[in-house]
CSV table of C-alpha atoms in Angstrom, one decimal:
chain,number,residue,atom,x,y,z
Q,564,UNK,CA,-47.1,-67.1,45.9
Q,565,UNK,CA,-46.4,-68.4,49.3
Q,566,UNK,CA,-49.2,-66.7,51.7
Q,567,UNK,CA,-47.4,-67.2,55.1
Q,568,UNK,CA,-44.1,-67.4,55.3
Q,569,UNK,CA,-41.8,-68.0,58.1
Q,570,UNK,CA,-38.2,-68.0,58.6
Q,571,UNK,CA,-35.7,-69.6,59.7
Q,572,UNK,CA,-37.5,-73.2,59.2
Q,573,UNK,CA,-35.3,-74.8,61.7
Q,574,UNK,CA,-33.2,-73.6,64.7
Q,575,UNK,CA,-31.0,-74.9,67.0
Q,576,UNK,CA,-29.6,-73.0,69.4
Q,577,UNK,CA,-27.9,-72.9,73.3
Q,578,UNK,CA,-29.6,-72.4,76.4
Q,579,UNK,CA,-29.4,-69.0,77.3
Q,580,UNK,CA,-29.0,-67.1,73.8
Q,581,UNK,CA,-31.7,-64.7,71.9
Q,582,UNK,CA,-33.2,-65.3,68.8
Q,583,UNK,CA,-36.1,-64.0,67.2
Q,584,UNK,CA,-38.3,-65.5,64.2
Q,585,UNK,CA,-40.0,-64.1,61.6
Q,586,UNK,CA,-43.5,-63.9,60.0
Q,587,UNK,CA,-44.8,-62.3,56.6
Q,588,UNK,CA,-48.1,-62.7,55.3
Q,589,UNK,CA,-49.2,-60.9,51.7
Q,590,UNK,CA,-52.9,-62.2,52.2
Q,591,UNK,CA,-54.4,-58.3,53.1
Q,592,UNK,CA,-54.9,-60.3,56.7
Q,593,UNK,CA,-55.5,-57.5,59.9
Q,594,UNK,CA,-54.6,-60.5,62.2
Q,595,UNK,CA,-51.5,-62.0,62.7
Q,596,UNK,CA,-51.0,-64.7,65.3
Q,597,UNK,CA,-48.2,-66.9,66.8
Q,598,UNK,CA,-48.9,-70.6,68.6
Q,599,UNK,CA,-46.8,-72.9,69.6
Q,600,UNK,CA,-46.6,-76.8,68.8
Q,601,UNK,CA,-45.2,-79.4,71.9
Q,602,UNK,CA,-44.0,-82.9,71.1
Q,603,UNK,CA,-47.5,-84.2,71.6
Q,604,UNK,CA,-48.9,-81.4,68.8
Q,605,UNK,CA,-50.8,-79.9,71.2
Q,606,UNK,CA,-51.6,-76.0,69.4
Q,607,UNK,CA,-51.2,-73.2,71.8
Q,608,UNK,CA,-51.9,-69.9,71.1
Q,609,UNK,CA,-49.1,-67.7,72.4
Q,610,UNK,CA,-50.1,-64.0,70.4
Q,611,UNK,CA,-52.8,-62.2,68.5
Q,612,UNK,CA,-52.6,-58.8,66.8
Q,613,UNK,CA,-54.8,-57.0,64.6
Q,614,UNK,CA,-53.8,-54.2,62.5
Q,615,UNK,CA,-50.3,-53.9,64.7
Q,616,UNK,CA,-52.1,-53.9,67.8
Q,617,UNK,CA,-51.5,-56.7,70.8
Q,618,UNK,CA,-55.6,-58.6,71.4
Q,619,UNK,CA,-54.4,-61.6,72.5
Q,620,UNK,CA,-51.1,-62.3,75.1
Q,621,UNK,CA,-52.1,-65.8,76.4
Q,622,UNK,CA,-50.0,-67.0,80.0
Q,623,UNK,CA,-46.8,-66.5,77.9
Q,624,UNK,CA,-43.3,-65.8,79.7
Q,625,UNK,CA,-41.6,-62.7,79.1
Q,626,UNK,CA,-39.2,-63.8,77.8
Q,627,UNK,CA,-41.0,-63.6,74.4
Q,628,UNK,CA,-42.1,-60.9,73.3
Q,629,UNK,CA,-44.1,-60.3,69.5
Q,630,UNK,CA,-43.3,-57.2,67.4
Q,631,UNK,CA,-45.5,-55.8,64.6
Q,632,UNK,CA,-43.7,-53.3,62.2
Q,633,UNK,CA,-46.6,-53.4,60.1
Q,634,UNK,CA,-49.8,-55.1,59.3
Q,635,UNK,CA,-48.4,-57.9,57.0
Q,636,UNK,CA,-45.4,-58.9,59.6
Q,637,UNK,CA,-45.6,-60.5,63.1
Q,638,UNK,CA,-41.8,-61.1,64.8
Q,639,UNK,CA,-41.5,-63.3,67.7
Q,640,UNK,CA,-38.3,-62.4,70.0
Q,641,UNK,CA,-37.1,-64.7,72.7
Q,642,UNK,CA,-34.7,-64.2,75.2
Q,643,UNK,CA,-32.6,-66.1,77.3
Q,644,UNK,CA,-33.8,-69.6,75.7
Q,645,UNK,CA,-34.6,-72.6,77.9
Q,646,UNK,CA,-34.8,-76.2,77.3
Q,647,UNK,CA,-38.8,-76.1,77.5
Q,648,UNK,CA,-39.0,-73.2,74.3
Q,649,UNK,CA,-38.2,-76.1,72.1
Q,650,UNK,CA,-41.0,-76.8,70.2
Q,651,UNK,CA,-42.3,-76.1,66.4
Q,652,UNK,CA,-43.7,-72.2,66.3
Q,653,UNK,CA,-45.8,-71.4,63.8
Q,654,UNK,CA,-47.3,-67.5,62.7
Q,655,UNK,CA,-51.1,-67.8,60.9
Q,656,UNK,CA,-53.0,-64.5,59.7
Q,657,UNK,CA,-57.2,-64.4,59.6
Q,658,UNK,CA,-59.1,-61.6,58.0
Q,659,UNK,CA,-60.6,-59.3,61.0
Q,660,UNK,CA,-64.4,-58.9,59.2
Q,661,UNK,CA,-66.5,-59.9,56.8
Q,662,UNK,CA,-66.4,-63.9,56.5
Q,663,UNK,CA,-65.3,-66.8,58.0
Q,664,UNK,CA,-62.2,-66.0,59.9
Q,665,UNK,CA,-60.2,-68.7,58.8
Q,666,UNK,CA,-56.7,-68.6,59.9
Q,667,UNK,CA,-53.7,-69.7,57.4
Q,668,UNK,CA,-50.8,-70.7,58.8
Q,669,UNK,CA,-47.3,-70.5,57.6
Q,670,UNK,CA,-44.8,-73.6,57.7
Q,671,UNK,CA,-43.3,-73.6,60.9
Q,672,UNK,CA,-40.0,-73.2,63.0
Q,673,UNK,CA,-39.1,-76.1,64.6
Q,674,UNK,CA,-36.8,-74.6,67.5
Q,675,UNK,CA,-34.5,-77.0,69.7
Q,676,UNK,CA,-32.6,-75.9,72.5
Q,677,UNK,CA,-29.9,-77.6,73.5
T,613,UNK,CA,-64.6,-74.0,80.3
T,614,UNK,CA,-63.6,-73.9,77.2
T,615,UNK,CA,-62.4,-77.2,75.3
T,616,UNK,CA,-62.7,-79.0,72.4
T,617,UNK,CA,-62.3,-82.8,72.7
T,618,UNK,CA,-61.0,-85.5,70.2
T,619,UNK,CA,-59.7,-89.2,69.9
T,620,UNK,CA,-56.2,-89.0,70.0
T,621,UNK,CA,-56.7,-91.6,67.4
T,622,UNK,CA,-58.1,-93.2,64.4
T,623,UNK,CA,-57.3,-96.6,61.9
T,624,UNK,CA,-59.4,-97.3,58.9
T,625,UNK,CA,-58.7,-99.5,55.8
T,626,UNK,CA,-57.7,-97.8,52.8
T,627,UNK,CA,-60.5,-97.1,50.7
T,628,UNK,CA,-63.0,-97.0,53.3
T,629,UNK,CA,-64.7,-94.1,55.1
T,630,UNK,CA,-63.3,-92.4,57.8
T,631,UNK,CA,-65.2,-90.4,60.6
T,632,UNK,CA,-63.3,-88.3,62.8
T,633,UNK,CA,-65.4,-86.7,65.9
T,634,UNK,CA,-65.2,-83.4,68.1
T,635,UNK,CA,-66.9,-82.1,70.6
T,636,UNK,CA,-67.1,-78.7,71.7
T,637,UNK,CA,-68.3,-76.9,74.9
T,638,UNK,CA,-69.3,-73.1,73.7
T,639,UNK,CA,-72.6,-73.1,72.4
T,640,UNK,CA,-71.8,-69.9,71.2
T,641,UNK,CA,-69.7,-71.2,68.8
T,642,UNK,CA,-70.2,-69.1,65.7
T,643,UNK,CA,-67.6,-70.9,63.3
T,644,UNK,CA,-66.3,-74.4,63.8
T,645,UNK,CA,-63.4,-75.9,61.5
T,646,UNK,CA,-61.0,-78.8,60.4
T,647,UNK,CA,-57.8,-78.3,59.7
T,648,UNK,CA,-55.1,-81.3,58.9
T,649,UNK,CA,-51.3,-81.4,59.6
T,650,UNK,CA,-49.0,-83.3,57.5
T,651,UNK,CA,-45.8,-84.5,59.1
T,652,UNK,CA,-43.4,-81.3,59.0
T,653,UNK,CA,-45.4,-79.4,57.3
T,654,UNK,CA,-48.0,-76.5,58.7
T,655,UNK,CA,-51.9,-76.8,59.5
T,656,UNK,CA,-53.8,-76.1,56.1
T,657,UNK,CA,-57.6,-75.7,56.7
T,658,UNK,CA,-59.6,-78.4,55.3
T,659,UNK,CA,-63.0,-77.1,55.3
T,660,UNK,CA,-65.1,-74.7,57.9
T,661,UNK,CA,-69.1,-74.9,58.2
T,662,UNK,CA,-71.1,-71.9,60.1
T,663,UNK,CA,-73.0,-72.5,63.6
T,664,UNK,CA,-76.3,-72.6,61.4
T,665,UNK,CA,-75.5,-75.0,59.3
T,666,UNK,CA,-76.0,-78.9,59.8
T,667,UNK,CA,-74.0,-80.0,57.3
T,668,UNK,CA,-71.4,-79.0,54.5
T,669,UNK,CA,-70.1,-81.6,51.9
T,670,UNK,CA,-67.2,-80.8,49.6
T,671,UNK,CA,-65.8,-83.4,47.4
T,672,UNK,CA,-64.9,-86.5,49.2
T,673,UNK,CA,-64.9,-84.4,52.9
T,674,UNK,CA,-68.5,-84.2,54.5
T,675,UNK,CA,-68.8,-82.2,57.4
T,676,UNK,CA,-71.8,-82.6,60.2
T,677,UNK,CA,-72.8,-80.5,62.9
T,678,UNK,CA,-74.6,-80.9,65.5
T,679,UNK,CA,-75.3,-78.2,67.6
T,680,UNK,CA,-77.6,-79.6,70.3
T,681,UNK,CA,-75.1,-81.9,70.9
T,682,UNK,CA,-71.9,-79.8,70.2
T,683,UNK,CA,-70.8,-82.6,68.4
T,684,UNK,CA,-69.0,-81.8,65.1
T,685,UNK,CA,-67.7,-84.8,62.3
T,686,UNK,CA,-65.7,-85.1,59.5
T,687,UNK,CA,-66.2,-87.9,57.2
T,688,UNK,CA,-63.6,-88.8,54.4
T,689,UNK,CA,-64.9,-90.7,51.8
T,690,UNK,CA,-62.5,-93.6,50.0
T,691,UNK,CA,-59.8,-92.9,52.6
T,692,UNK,CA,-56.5,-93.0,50.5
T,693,UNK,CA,-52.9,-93.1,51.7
T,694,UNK,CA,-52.6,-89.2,51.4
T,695,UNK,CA,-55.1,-88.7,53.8
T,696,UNK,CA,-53.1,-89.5,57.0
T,697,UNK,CA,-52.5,-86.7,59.2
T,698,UNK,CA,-53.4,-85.2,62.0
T,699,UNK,CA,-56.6,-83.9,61.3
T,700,UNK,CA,-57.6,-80.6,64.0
T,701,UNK,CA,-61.4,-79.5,65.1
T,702,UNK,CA,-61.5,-76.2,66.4
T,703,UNK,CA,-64.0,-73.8,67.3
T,704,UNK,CA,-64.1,-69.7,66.9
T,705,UNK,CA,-65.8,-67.8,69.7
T,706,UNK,CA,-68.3,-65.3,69.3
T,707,UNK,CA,-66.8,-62.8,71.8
T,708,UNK,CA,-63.2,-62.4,70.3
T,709,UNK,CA,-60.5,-63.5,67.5
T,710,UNK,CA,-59.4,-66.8,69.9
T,711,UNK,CA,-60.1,-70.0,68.2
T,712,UNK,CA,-60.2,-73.0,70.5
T,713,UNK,CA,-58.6,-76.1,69.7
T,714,UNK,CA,-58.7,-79.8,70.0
T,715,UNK,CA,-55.6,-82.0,70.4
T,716,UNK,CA,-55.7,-83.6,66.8
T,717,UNK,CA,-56.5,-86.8,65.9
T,718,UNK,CA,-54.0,-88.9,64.0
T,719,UNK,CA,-55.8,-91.1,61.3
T,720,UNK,CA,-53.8,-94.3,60.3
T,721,UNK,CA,-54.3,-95.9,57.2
T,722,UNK,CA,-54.0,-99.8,56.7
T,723,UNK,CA,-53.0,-101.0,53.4
């Protein structure tokens, strides 16, 4: 039943390595999105697709970069992990028409860097 | 620019009525909506009310919009122990899928 689901819901990892995180939805959404949460819970969004295609790429490094196999799954890839990446991530899907937009968001991935 | 504002936070007595406040800069604001955080846990949306609306009450949440003002409210009636959270405003631009968010406002409840 769960409508955004993310995976893994923690990581910890080393300076340096590549991991990637990753996002279904089963809500028919066309947009998929990925923010990221600092210490002081500021939301920033970091990614928007609709129907597998990139809208949004906010002042984001390139270290990370979002892939869309299909419309129902938004991955985030990082490489070469720094100290400042750790944060909680978190993937939320909107419909694209006909309503109010909403955006649900899945659980989270708290990532620490160490 | 773009930003929505909020009280980082707020502290009511259990059982009374809370009030959380946003304001918001885009007047083209067609969507504007409160989400709240949990601790550890995801943002799940509260309640949303359209740019042509003044007002939207479900259950114990009223929502209030004022749009001269670009002031938006939440009001939580009988705040109880499960209400605190971070509680988000946010506001969806007209021109593209981007919503615009505040930086939360933690409401503490006193016993």
């Amino acid at each position: 039943d769960t409508a955004v689901s993310q995976t893994p819901k923690y990581l910890v990892t080393q300076m340096g390595n590549d991991k990637s995180i990753k996002c279904e939805q089963n809500l028919g959404h066309d947009t998929m999105y990925w923010y990221k949460q600092d210490s002081k819970k500021f939301l920033k969004i970091m990614f928007s697709y609709n129907n597998k295609e990139l809208i949004i790429n906010e002042t984001v490094p390139n270290r990370f970069s979002p892939k869309s196999p299909d419309k129902a799954h938004l991955n985030l890839h990082i490489n070469s992990l720094e100290l400042g990446d750790s944060a909680v991530y978190f993937c939320a899907s909107s419909p694209a028409s006909g309503g109010s937009y909403e955006q649900y968001f899945g659980p989270g991935t708290r990532l620490t860097v160490t | 620019g773009e930003d929505v504002e909020q009280s980082l936070f707020l502290s009511v007595r259990e059982g009374d009525s809370s009030v959380i406040n946003c304001t918001y800069t885009d007047s083209s604001s067609t969507y504007l909506y409160w989400y709240k955080q949990e601790p550890g846990a995801g943002l799940q949306l509260l309640t949303y009310i359209f740019s042509n609306m003044d007002m939207k009450q479900d259950q114990r949440l009223t929502v209030l919009l004022n749009k001269k003002d670009k002031h938006l409210s939440l009001r939580i009636a009988d705040t109880q122990t499960g209400d605190s959270a971070i509680y988000f405003c946010a506001e969806r631009k007209a021109s593209n899928y981007q919503l615009i968010w505040g930086a939360g406002t933690k409401l503490i409840i006193k016993p």
